[in-house]
Coordinates of C-alpha atoms and ligand atoms in Angstrom, one line a residue:
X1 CA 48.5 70.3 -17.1
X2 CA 47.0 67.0 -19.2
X3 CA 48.5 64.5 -20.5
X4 CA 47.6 61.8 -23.7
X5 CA 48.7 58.9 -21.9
X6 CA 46.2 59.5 -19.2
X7 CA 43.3 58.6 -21.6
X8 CA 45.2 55.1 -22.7
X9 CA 45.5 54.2 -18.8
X10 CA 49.2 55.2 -18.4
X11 CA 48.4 54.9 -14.5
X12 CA 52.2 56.7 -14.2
X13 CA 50.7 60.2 -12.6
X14 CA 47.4 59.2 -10.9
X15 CA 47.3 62.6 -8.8
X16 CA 47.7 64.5 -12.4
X17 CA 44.2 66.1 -12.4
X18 CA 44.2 67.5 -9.5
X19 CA 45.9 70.7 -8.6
X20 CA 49.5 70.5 -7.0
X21 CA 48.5 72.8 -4.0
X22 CA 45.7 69.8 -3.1
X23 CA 47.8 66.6 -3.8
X24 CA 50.1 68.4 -1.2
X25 CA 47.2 68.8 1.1
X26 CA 46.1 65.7 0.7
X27 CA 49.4 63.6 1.3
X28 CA 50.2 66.1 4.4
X29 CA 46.6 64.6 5.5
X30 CA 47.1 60.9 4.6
X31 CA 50.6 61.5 6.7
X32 CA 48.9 62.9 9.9
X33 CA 46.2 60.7 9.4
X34 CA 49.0 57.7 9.5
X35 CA 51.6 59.3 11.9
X36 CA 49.5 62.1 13.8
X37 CA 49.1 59.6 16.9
X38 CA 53.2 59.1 17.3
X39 CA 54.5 63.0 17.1
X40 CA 53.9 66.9 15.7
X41 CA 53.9 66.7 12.0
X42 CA 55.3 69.8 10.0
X43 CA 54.0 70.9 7.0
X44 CA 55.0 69.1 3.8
X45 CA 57.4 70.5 1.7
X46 CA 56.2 70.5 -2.1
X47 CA 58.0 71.7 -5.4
X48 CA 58.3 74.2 -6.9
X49 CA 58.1 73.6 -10.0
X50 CA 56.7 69.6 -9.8
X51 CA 57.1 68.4 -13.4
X52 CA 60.3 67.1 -15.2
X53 CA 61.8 65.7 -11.8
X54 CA 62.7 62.3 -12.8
X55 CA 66.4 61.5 -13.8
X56 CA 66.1 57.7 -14.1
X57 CA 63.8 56.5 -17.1
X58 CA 63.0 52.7 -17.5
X59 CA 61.2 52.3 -21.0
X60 CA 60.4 48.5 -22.4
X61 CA 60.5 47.9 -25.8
X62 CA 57.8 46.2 -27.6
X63 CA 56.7 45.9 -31.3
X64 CA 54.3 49.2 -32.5
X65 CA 52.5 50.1 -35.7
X66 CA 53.7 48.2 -38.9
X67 CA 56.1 45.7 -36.8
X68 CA 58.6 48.8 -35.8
X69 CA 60.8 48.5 -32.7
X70 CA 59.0 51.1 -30.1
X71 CA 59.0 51.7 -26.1
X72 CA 57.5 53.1 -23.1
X73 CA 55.6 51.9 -19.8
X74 CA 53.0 49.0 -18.8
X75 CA 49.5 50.3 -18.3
X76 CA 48.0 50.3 -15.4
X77 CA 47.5 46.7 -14.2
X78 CA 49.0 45.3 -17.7
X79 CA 51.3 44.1 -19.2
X80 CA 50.7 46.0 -22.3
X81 CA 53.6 48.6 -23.0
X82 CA 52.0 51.9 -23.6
X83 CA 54.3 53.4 -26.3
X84 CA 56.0 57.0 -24.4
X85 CA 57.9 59.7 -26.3
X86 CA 57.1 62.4 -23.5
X87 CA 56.8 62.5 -20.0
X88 CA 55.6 64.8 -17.8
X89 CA 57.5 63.4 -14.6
X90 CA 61.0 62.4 -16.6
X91 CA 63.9 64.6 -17.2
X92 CA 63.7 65.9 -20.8
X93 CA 66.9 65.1 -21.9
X94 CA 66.0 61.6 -21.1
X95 CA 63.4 61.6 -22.9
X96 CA 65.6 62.6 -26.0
X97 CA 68.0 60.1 -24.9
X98 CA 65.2 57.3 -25.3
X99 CA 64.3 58.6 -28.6
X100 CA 68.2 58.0 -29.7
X101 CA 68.1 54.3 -28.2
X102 CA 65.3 53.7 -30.4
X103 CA 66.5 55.3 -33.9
X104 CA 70.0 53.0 -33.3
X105 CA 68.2 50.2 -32.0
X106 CA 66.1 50.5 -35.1
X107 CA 69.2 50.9 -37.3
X108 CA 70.8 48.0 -35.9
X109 CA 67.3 46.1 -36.5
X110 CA 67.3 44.7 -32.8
X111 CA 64.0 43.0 -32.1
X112 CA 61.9 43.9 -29.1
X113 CA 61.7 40.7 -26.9
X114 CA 58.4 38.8 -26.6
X115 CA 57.8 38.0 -22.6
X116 CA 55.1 35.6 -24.0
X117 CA 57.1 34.0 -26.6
X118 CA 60.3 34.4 -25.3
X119 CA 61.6 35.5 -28.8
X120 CA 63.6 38.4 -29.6
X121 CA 66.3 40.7 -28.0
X122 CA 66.1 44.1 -26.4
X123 CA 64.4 44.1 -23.2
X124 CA 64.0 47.2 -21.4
X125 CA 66.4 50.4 -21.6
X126 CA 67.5 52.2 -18.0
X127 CA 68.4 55.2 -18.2
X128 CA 70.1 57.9 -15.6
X129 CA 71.2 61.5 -15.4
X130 CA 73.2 63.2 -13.0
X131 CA 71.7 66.2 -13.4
X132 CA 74.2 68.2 -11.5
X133 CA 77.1 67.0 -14.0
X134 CA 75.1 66.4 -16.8
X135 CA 76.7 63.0 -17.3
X136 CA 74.3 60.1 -18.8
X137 CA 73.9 56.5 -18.5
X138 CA 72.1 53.9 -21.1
X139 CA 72.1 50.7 -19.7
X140 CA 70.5 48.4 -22.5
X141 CA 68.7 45.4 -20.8
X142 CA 69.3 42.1 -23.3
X143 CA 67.4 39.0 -23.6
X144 CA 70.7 36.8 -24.1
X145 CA 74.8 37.9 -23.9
X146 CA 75.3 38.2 -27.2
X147 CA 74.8 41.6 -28.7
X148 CA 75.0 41.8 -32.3
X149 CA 77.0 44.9 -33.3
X150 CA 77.7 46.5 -29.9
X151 CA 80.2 48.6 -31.4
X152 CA 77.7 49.9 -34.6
X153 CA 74.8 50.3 -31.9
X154 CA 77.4 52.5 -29.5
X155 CA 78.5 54.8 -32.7
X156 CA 74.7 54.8 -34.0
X157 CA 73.6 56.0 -30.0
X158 CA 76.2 58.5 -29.7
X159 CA 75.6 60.1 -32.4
X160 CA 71.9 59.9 -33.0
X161 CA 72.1 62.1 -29.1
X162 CA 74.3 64.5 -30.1
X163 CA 71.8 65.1 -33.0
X164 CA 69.1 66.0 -30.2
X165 CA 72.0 67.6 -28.3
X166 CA 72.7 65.0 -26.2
X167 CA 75.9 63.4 -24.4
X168 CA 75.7 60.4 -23.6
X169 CA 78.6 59.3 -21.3
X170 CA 78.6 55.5 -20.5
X171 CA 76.6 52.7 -21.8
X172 CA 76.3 49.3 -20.5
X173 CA 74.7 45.8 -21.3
X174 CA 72.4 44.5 -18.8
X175 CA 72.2 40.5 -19.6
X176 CA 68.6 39.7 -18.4
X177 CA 67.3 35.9 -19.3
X178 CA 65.1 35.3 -17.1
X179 CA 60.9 34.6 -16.9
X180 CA 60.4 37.9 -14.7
X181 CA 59.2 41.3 -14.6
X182 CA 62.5 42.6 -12.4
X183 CA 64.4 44.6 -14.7
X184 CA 67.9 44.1 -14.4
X185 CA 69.6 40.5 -14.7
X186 CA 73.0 40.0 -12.8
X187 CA 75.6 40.2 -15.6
X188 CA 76.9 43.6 -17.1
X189 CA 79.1 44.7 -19.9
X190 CA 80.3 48.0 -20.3
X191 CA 80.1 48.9 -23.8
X192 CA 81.5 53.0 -23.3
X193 CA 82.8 54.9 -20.9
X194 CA 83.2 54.5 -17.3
X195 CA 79.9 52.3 -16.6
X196 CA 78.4 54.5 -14.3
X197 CA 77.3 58.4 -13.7
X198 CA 78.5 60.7 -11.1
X199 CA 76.2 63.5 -9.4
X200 CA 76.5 66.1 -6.5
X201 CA 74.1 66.2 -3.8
X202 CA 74.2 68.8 -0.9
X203 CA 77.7 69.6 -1.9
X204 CA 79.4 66.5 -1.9
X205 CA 80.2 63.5 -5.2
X206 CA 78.3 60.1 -5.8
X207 CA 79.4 57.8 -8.1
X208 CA 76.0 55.7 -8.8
X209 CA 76.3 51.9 -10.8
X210 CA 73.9 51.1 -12.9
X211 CA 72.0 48.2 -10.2
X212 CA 72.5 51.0 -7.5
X213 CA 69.9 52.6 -5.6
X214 CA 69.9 56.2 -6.7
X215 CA 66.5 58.6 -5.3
X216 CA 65.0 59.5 -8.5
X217 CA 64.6 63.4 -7.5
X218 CA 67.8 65.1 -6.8
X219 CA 65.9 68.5 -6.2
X220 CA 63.8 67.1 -3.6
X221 CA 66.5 64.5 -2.2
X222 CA 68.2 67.6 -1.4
X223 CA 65.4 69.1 1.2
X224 CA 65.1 65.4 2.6
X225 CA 68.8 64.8 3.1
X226 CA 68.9 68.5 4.7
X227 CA 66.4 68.0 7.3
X228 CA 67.6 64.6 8.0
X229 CA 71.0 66.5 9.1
X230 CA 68.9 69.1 10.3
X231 CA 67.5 66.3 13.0
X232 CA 70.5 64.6 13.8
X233 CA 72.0 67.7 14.7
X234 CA 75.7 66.8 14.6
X235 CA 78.4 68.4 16.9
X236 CA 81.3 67.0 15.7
X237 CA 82.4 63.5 17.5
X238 CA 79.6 61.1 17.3
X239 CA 79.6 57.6 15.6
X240 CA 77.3 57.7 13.1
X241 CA 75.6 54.2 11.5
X242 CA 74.0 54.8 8.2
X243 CA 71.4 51.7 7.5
X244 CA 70.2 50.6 4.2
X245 CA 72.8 53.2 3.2
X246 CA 73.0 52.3 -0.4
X247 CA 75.6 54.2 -2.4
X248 CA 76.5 56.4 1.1
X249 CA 74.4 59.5 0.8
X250 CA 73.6 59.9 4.1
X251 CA 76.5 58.9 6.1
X252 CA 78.5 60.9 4.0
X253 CA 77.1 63.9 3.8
X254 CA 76.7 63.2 7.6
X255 CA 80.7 62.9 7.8
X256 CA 81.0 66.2 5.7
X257 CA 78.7 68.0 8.2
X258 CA 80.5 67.0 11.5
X259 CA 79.7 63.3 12.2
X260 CA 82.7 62.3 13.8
X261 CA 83.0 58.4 12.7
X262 CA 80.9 56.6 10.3
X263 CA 79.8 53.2 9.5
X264 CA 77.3 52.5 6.8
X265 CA 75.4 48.7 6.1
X266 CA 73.9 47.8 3.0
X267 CA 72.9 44.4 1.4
X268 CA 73.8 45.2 -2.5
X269 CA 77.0 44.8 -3.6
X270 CA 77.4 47.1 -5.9
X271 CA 76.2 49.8 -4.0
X272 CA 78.5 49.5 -0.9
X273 CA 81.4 49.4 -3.6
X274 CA 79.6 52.6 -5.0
X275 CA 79.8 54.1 -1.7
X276 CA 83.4 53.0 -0.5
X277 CA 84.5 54.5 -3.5
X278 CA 82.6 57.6 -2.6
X279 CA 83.6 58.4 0.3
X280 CA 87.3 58.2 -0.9
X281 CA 86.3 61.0 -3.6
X282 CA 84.9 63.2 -0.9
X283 CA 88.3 62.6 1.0
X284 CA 86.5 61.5 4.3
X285 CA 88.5 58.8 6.0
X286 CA 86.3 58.2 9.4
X287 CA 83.9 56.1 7.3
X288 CA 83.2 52.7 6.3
X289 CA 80.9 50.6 4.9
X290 CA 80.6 46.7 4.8
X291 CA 77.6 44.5 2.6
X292 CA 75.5 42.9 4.9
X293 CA 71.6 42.6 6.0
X294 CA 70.9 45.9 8.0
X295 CA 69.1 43.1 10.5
X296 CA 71.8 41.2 11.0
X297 CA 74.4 44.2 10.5
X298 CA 72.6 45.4 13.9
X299 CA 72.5 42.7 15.7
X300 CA 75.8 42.0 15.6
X301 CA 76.5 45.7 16.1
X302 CA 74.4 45.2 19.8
X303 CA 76.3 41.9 20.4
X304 CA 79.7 43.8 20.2
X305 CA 78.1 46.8 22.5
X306 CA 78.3 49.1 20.0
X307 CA 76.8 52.6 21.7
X308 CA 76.3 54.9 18.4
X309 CA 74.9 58.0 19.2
X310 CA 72.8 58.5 15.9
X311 CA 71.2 56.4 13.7
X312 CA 70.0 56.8 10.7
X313 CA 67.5 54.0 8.6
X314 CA 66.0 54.3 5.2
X315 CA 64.8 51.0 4.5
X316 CA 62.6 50.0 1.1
X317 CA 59.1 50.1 0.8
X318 CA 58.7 47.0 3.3
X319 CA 60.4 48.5 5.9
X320 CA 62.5 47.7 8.6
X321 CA 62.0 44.2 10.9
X322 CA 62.2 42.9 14.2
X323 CA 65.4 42.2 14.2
X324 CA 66.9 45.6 13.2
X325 CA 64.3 47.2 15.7
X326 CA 65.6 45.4 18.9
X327 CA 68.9 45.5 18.5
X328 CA 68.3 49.4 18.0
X329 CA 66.4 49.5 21.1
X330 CA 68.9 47.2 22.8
X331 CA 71.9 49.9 21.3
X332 CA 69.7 52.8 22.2
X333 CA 71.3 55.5 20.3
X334 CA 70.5 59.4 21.3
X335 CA 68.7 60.3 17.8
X336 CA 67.2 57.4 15.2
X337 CA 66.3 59.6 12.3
X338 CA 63.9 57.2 9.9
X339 CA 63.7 58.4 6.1
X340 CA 61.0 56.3 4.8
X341 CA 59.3 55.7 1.5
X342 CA 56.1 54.0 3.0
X343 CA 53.9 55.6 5.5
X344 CA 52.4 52.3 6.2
X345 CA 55.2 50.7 7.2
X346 CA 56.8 53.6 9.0
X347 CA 53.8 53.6 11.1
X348 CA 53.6 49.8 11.7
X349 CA 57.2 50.2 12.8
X350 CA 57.1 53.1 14.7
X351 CA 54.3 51.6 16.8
X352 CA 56.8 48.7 17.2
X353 CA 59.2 51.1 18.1
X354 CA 57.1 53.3 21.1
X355 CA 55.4 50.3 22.5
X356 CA 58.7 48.3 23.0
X357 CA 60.8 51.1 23.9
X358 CA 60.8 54.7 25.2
X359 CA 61.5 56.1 21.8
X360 CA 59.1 58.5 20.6
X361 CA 58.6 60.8 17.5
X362 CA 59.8 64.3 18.0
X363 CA 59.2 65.6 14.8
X364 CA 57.8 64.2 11.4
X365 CA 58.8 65.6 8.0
X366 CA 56.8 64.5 4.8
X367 CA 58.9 65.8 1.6
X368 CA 56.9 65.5 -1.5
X369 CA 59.7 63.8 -3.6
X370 CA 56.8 62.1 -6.6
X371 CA 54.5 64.8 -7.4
X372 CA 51.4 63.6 -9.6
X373 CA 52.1 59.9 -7.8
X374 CA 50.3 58.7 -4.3
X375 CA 54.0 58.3 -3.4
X376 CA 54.8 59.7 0.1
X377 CA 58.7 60.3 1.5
X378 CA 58.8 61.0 5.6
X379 CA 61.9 61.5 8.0
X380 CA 61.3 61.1 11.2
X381 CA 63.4 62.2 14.8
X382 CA 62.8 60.0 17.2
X383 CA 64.3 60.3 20.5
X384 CA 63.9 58.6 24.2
X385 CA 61.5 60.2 26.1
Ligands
SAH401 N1 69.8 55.7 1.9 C1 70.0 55.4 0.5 C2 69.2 54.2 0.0 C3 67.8 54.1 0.4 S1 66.9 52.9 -0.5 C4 69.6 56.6 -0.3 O1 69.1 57.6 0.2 O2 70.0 56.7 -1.5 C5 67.0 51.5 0.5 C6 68.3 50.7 0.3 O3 68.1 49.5 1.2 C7 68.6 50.2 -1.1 O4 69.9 50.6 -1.4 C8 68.5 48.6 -0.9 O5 69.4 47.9 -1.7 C9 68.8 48.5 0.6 N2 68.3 47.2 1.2 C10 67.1 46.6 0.9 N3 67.0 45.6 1.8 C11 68.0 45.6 2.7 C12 68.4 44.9 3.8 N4 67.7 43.9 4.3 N5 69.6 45.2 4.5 C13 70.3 46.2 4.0 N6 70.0 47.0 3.0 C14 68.9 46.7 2.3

């Protein structure tokens, strides 16, 4: 499988030409290469069908042929947008969705802001589908608060989807000001609907917020989620502390499969409020989840002699820090099951972790979650020697 963009340095799918059976060879390789030293590392588990997996689009407008209002990605080490209509690692109804914001941004002759001029309106356009309910988010990032005919640009979006047979469920305005390349500014208005999407993951609800971390492939999310159960092997009473929890996944799908008492940490707001609302929808009351650094969250945790006999820790790309890794050692749960989207920094902190402590890796689980990407997603079971 080829794609056009690749030849105007897209840089989105750098594993594209090779075949899917090698990429998975080779990040298995790059993992045990990484990893090998700390535990046994299984095999990784690939897709089976690897394209399409993507249900969260971001697509920044800019000004195309003849002065018309297009959108797609930065190139490769640019920051020209590359004009994308199709992708092979985005959902295809988001892809159609994206068309629609165009045609009624179009209609509603919105301007594509000018990072270097500063001029103009629409920013960048987010979008999200729960792809087990089929709901769909727009989130339409703005250069300034006013929005010029919200109400014409909702009716024009609506109905320029359902002509490519798509509903669109909620749409928001994302107010973003600022001299930056971070997406989303701090204030929102919802313009229709709810404001946020709902999807189902190993049998249980999520309600996701448009500035909410949400993984990006809910095929895939499922395998990792599983094994991560699968390691913490739950009996029924332990206390459970999900770190870096974002909108609750883990912890609750943790509570659903026997945990016995839950307490999740996570440092955006809108997330824990995501995932106190969640786990009222999945009628689980043993759980709860407070906004704070997942550092500090732990230290205090040890202070207070908390003994929780699983932890689990899915930090961002940078990974976890001192802080979070002595109080752990200092709390010294049972099980620490580490779902990480870095092998570089899961390596740097699980040497931390076996030179400071009698932790060690029991088993190591790469999950190819961004097939055609150098991306690599492991969970880890560590337990004391
Ligand atoms: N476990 C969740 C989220 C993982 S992504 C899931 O599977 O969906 C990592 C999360 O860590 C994000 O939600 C991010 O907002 C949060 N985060 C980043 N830095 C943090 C910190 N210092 N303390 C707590 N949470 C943090």
């Amino acid at each position: 499988m080829d794609c056009k963009l690749r030849a105007k340095n897209c840089g989105g799918c750098p594993l594209l030409g090779l075949d899917y059976a090698e990429q998975l060879k080779q990040k298995e390789a790059a993992v045990k290469k990484l990893l090998g030293k700390y535990g046994p590392v299984n095999a990784i588990r690939g897709m089976e069908n690897p394209y399409h997996y993507r249900n969260k689009v971001i697509s920044t407008f800019t000004t195309g042929w003849g002065g018309k209002l297009t959108s797609g990605i930065y190139a490769a080490n640019s920051h020209k947008v590359l004009p994308v209509e199709r992708c092979l690692l985005q959902d295809e109804v988001l892809d159609k969705t994206m068309e629609a914001v165009r045609a009624a941004a179009i209609a509603c002759r919105y301007q594509p802001y000018d990072e270097d001029k500063g001029t103009g309106l629409v920013r960048h356009c987010l979008l999200r589908r729960g792809v087990a309910t089929g709901q769909v988010m727009v989130v339409l990032v703005t250069a300034q608060p006013v929005l010029p005919g919200a109400k014409n640009f909702v009716r024009a979006l609506l109905a320029e989807a359902e002509k490519r047979g798509v509903t669109v469920t909620t749409v928001v305005q994302n107010v973003n000001p600022r001299k930056t390349s971070v997406v989303l500014g701090d204030a929102e208005k919802v313009l229709y609907g709810k404001g946020y999407i709902e999807d189902i993951l190993c049998g249980c609800r999520f309600r996701i917020s448009p500035k909410s971390f949400y993984q990006i492939n809910p095929v895939q999310t499922e395998v990792l989620y599983g094994k991560a159960i699968e390691f913490a092997n739950l009996k029924g009473n332990e206390t459970v502390l999900d770190t870096y929890c974002g909108i609750g996944t883990i912890g609750i799908i943790a509570a659903k499969n026997g945990a016995g008492n839950v307490i999740g940490a996570e440092l955006n707001g809108d997330a824990v409020r995501d995932a106190i609302v969640n786990a009222r929808a999945n009628n689980l009351k043993n759980i709860r989840f407070y906004k704070a650094d997942a550092g500090e969250f732990m230290r205090e945790a040890a202070d207070e002699d908390e003994k929780p006999d699983v932890v689990f820790m899915d930090p961002p790309r940078a990974g976890s820090d001192r802080k979070f890794l002595n109080s752990l050692i200092k709390m010294s749960p049972k099980k620490v099951v580490y779902v990480s989207c870095n092998p570089e920094t899961l390596a740097r902190d699980l040497a931390y972790l076996t030179q400071n402590s009698p932790y060690k890796a029991q088993k190591i689980q790469p999950v190819d979650m961004f097939p055609h990407t150098a991306h690599i997603e492991t969970v880890v079971l560590m337990s004391r020697k």
